[in-house]
PDB file of C-alpha atoms in Angstrom:
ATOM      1  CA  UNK A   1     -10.616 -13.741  -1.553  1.00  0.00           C
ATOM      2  CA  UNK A   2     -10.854 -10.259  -1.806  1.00  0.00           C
ATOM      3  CA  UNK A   3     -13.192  -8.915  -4.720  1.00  0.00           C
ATOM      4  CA  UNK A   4     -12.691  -5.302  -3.769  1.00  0.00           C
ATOM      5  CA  UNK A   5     -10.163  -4.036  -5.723  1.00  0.00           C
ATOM      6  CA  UNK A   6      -8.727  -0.405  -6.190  1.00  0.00           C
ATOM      7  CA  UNK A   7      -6.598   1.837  -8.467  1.00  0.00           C
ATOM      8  CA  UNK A   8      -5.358   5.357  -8.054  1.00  0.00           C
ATOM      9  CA  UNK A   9      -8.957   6.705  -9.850  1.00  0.00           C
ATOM     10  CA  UNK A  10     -11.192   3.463  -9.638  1.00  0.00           C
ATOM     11  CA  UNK A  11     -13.101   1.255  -7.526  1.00  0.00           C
ATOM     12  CA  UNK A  12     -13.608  -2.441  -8.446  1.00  0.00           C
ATOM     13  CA  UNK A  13     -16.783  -4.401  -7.388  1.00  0.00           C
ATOM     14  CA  UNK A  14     -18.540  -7.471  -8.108  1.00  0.00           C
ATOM     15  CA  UNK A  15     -21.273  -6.530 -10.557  1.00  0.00           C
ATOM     16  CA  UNK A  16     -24.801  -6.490  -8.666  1.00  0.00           C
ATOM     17  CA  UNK A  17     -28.554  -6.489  -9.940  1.00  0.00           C
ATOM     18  CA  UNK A  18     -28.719  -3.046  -8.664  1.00  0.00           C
ATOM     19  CA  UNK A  19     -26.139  -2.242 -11.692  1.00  0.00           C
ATOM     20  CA  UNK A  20     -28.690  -2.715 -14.591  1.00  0.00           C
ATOM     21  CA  UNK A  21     -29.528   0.560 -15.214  1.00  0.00           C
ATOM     22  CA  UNK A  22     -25.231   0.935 -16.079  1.00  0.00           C
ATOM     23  CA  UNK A  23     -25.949  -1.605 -17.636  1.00  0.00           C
ATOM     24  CA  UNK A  24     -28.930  -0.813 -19.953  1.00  0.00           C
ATOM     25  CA  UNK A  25     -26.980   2.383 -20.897  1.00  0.00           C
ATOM     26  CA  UNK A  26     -23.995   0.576 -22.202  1.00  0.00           C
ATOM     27  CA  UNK A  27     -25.460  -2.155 -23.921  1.00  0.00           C
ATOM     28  CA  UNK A  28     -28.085  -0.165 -25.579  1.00  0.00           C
ATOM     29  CA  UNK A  29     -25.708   1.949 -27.048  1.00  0.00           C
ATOM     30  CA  UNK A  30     -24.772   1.418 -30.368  1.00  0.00           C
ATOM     31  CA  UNK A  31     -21.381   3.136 -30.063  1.00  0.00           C
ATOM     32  CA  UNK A  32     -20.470   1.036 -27.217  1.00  0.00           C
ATOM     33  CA  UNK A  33     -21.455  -1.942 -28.950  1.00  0.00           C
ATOM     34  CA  UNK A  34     -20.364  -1.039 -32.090  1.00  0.00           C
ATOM     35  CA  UNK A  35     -17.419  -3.902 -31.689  1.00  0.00           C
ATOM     36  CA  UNK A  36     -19.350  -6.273 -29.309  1.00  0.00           C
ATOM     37  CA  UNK A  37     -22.343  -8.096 -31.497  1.00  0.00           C
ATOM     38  CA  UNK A  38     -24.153  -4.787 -31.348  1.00  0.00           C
ATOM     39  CA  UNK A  39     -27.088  -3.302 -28.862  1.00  0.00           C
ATOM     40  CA  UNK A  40     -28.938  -5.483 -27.113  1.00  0.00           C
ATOM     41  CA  UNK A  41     -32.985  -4.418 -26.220  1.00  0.00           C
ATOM     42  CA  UNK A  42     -33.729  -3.210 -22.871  1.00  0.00           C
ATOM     43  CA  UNK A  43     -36.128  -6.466 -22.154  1.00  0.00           C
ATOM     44  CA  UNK A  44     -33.403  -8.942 -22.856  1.00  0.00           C
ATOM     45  CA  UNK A  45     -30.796  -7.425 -20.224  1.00  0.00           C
ATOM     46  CA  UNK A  46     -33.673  -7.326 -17.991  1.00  0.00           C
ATOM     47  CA  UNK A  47     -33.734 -10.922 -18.030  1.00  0.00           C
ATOM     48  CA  UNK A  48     -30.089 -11.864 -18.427  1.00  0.00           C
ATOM     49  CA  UNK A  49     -29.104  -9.985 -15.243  1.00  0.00           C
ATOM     50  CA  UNK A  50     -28.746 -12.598 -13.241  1.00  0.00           C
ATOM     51  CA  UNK A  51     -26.621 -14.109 -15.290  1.00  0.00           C
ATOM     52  CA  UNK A  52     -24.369 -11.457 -15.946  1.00  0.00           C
ATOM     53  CA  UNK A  53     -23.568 -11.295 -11.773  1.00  0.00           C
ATOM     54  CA  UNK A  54     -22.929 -14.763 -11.760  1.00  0.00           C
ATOM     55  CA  UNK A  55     -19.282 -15.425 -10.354  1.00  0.00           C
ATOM     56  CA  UNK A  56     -17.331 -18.734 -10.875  1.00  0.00           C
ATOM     57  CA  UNK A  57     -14.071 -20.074  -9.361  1.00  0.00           C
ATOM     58  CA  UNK A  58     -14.774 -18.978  -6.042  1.00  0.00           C
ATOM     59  CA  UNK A  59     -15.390 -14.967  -7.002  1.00  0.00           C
ATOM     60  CA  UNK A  60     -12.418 -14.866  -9.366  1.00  0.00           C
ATOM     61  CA  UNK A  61     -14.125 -14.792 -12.278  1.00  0.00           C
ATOM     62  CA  UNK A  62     -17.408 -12.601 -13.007  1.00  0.00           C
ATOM     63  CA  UNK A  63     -17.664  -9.406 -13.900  1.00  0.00           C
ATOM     64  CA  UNK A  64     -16.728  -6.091 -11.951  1.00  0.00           C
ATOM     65  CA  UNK A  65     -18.426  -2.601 -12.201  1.00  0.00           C
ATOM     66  CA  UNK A  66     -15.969   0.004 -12.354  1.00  0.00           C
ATOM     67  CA  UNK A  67     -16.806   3.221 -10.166  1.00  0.00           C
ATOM     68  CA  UNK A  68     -15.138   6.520  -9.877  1.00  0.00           C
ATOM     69  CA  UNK A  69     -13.349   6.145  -6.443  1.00  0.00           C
ATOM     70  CA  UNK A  70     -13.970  10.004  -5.452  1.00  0.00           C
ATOM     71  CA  UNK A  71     -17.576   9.928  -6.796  1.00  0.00           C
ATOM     72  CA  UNK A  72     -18.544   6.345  -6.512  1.00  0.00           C
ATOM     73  CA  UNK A  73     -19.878   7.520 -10.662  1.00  0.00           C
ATOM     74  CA  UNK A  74     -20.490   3.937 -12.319  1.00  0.00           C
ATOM     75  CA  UNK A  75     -18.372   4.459 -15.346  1.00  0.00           C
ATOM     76  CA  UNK A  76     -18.446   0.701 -17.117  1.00  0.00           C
ATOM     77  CA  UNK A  77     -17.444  -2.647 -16.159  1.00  0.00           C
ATOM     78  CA  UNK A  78     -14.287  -5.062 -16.653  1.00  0.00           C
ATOM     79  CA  UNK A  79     -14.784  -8.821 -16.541  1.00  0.00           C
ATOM     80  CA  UNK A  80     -12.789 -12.394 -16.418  1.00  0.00           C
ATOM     81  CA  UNK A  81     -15.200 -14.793 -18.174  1.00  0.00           C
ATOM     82  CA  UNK A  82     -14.746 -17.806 -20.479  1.00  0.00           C
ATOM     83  CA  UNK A  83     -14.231 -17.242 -23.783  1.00  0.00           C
ATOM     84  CA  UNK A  84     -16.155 -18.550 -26.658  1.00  0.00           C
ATOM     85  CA  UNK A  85     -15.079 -20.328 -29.377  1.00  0.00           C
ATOM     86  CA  UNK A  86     -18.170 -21.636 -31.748  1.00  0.00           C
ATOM     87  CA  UNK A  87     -21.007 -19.835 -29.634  1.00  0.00           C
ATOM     88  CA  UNK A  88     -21.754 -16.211 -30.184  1.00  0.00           C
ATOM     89  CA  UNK A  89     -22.161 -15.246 -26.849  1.00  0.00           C
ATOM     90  CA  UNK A  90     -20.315 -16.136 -23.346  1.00  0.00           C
ATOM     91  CA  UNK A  91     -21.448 -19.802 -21.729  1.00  0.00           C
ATOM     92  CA  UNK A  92     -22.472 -18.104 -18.175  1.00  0.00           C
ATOM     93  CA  UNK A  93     -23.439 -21.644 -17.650  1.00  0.00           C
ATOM     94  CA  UNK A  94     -20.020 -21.879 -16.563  1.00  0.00           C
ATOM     95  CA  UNK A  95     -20.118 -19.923 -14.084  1.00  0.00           C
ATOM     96  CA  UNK A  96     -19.868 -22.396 -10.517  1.00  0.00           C
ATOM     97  CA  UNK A  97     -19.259 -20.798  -7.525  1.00  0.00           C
ATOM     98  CA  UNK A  98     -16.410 -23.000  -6.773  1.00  0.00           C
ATOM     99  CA  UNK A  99     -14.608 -24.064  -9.947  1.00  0.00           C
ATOM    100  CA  UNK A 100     -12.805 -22.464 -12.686  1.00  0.00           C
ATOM    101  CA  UNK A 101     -14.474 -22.554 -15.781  1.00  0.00           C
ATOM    102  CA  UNK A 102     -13.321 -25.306 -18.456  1.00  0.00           C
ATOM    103  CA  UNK A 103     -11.142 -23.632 -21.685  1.00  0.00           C
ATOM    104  CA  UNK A 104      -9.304 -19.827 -21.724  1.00  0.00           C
ATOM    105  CA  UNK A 105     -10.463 -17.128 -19.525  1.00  0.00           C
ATOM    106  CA  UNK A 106     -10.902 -13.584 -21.265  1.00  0.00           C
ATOM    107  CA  UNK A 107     -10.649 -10.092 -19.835  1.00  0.00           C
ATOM    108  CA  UNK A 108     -12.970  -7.949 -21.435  1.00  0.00           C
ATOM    109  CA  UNK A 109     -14.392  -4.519 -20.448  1.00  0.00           C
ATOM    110  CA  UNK A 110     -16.917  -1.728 -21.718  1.00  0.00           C
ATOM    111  CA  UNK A 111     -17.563   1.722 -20.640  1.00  0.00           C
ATOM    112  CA  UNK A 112     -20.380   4.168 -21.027  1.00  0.00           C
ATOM    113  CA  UNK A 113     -19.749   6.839 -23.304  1.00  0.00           C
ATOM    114  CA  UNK A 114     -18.896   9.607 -21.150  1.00  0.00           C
ATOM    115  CA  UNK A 115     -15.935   7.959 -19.836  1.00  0.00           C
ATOM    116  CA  UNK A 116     -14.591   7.157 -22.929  1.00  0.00           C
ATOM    117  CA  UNK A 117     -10.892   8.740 -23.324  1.00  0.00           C
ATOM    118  CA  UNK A 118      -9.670   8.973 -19.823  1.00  0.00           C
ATOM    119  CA  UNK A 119      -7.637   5.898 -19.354  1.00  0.00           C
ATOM    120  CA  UNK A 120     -10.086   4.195 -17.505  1.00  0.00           C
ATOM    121  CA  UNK A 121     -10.044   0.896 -19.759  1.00  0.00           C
ATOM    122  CA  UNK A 122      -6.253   0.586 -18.742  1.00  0.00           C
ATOM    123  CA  UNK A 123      -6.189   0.977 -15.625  1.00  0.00           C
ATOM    124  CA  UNK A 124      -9.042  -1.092 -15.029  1.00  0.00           C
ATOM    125  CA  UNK A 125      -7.141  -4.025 -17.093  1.00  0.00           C
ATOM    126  CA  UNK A 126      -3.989  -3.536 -15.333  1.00  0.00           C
ATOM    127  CA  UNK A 127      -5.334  -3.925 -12.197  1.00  0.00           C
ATOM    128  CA  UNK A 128      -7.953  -7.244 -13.332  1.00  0.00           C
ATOM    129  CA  UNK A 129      -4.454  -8.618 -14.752  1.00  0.00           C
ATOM    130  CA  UNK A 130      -2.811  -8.182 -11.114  1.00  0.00           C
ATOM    131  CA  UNK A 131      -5.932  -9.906  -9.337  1.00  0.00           C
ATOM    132  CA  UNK A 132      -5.819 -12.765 -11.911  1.00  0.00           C
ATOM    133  CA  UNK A 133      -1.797 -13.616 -11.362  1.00  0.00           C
ATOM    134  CA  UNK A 134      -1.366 -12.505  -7.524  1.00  0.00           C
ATOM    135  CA  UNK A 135      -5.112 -13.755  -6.368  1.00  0.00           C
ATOM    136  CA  UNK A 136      -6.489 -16.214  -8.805  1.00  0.00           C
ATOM    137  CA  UNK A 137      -5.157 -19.228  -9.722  1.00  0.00           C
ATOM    138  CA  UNK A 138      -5.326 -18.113 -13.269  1.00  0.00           C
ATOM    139  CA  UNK A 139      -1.837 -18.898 -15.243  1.00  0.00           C
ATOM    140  CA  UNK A 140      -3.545 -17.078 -18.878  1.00  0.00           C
ATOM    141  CA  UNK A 141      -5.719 -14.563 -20.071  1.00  0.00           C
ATOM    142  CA  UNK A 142      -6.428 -14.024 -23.318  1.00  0.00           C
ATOM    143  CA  UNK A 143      -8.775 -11.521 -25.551  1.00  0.00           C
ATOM    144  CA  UNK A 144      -9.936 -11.379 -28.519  1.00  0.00           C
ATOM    145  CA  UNK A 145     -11.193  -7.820 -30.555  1.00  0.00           C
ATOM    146  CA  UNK A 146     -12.858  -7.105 -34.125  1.00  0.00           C
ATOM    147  CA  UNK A 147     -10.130  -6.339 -36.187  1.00  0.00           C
ATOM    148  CA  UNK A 148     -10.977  -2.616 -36.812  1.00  0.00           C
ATOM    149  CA  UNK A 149     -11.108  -2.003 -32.977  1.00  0.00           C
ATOM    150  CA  UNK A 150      -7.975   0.002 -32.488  1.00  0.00           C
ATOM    151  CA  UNK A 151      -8.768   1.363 -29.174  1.00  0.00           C
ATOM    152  CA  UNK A 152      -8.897  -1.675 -27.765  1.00  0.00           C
ATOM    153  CA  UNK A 153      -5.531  -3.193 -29.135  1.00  0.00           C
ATOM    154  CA  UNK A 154      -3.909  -0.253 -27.860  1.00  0.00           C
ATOM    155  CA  UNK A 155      -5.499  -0.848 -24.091  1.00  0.00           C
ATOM    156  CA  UNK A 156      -4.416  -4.432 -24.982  1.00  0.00           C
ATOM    157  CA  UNK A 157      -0.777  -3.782 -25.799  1.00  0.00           C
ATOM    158  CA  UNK A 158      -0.504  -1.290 -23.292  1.00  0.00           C
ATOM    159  CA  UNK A 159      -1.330  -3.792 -20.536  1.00  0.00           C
ATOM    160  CA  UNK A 160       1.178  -6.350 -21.770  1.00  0.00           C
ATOM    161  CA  UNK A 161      -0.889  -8.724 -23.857  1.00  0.00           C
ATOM    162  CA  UNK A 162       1.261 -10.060 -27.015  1.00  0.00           C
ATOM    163  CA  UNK A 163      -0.616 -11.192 -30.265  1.00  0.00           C
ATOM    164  CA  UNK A 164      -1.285 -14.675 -30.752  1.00  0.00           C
ATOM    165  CA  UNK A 165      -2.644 -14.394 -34.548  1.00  0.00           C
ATOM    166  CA  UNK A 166      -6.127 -14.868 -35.856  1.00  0.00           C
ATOM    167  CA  UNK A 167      -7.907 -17.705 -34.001  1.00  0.00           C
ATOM    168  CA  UNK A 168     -11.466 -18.532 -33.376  1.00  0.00           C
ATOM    169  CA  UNK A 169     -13.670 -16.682 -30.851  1.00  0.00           C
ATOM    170  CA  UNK A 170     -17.465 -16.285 -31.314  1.00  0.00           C
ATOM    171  CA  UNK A 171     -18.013 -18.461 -33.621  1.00  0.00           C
ATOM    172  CA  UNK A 172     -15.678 -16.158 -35.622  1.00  0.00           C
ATOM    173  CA  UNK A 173     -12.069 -15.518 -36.702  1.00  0.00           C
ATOM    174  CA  UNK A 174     -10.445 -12.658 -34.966  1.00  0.00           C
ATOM    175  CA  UNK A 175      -7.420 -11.079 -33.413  1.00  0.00           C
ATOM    176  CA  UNK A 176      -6.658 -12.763 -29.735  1.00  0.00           C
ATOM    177  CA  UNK A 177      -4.017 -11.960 -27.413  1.00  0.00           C
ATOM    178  CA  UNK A 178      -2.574 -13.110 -24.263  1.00  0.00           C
ATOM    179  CA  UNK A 179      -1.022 -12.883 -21.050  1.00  0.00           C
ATOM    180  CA  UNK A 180       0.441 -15.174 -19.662  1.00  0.00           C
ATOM    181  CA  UNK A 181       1.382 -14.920 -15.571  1.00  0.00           C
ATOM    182  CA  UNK A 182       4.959 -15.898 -15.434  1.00  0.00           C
ATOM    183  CA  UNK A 183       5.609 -13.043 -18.058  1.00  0.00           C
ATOM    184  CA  UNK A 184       3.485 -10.768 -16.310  1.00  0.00           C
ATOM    185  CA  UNK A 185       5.195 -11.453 -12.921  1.00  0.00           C
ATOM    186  CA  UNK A 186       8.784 -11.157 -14.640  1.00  0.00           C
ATOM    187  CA  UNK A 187       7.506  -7.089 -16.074  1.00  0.00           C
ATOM    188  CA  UNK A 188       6.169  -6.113 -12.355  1.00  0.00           C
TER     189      UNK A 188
END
C-alpha cells in the first residue's frame, strides 16, 4: 500500500521522528490547540513521539505530515486514528501494524499557524478521504469538533461529512460527523 499520497499543492507522508520539531510548534501553540485539549509542554511530545508515528492496519491508519509539494515546507499534519469515546486522549495502543483498530476511525488534522487560511485543511481531507475508500478497507470515518470550532465544520462539510448529532468523544459530548464510503464513492 502506497502511503505517499499527493494533491495539486501537497505532499502526504507517514509522520517520522524527524517531524518533532513540526510538531513541537503546533502543539505548543495555544492557537492551534485552542480546540484540541490545549498545548502540550515540549518534554511530553518529546516522549510521545514514538507513539504519534505509530501506524496500524497495515500503514492505513497513522498520521501523515503534510508538506508543500514545491517547497517540501512542513505545513501540519492530517491523521486516521481511533477515536475516543471515555478517554481524553487517542488509545495509540491501538495502533498494530497489521490490524485495524477496534471502534470508529477519525480523520483529524492540525496546521501550524502560518498556513492557516489557504485551503490546506481541505485538500488534505479530501485526499485522506480518497485513500481511506479507494486504499483502505475503511467503510466510515467520522470526526468529532468543539462546538465553537467553525473552521473546522466548514472543512468538514466541505469534504462531504454529514452531521450525526451530539455523541460522545473524549470523554465528552460533542458534534461528530461522518462519511461513509458508499456515499462518498456515489459524489466522485
Amino acid at each position: 500500500m502506497d502511503l505517499q499520497l499527493t494533491t495539486k499543492r501537497l505532499a502526504l507522508r507517514p509522520l517520522s521522528i524527524n517531524d518533532v520539531s513540526l510538531v513541537i510548534e503546533m502543539f505548543t501553540d495555544e492557537q492551534v490547540m485552542q480546540y484540541a485539549g490545549g498545548t502540550i509542554p515540549k518534554k511530553k511530545i518529546v516522549g510521545e513521539m514514538q507513539m504519534y508515528i505509530r501506524r496500524g492496519g497495515n500503514g492505513c491508519i497513522g498520521v501523515w505530515c503534510m508538506c508543500d509539494l514545491a517547497t517540501g515546507e512542513r505545513l501540519g499534519t492530517t491523521a486516521l486514528t481511533p477515536l475516543p469515546v471515555d478517554k481524553g486522549d487517542t488509545d495509540w495502543g491501538q495502533l498494530v501494524e497489521d490490524q485495524l483498530p477496534v471502534g470508529e476511525i477519525e480523520i483529524g488534522y492540525f496546521l501550524k499557524r502560518s498556513a492557516w487560511g489557504n485551503g490546506y485543511a481541505t485538500e488534505a481531507v479530501e485526499r485522506i478521504l480518497r485513500f481511506a475508500f479507494e486504499a483502505s478497507p475503511l467503510e466510515k470515518v467520522v470526526a468529532v469538533i468543539e462546538p465553537e470550532n467553525i473552521g473546522s465544520r466548514r472543512i468538514l462539510e466541505k469534504t462531504g461529512f454529514s452531521t450525526t448529532g451530539i455523541r460522545r468523544a473524549y470523554g465528552e459530548d460533542l458534534p461528530g460527523f461522518q462519511v461513509i464510503r458508499e456515499d462518498w464513492l456515489s459524489r466522485q
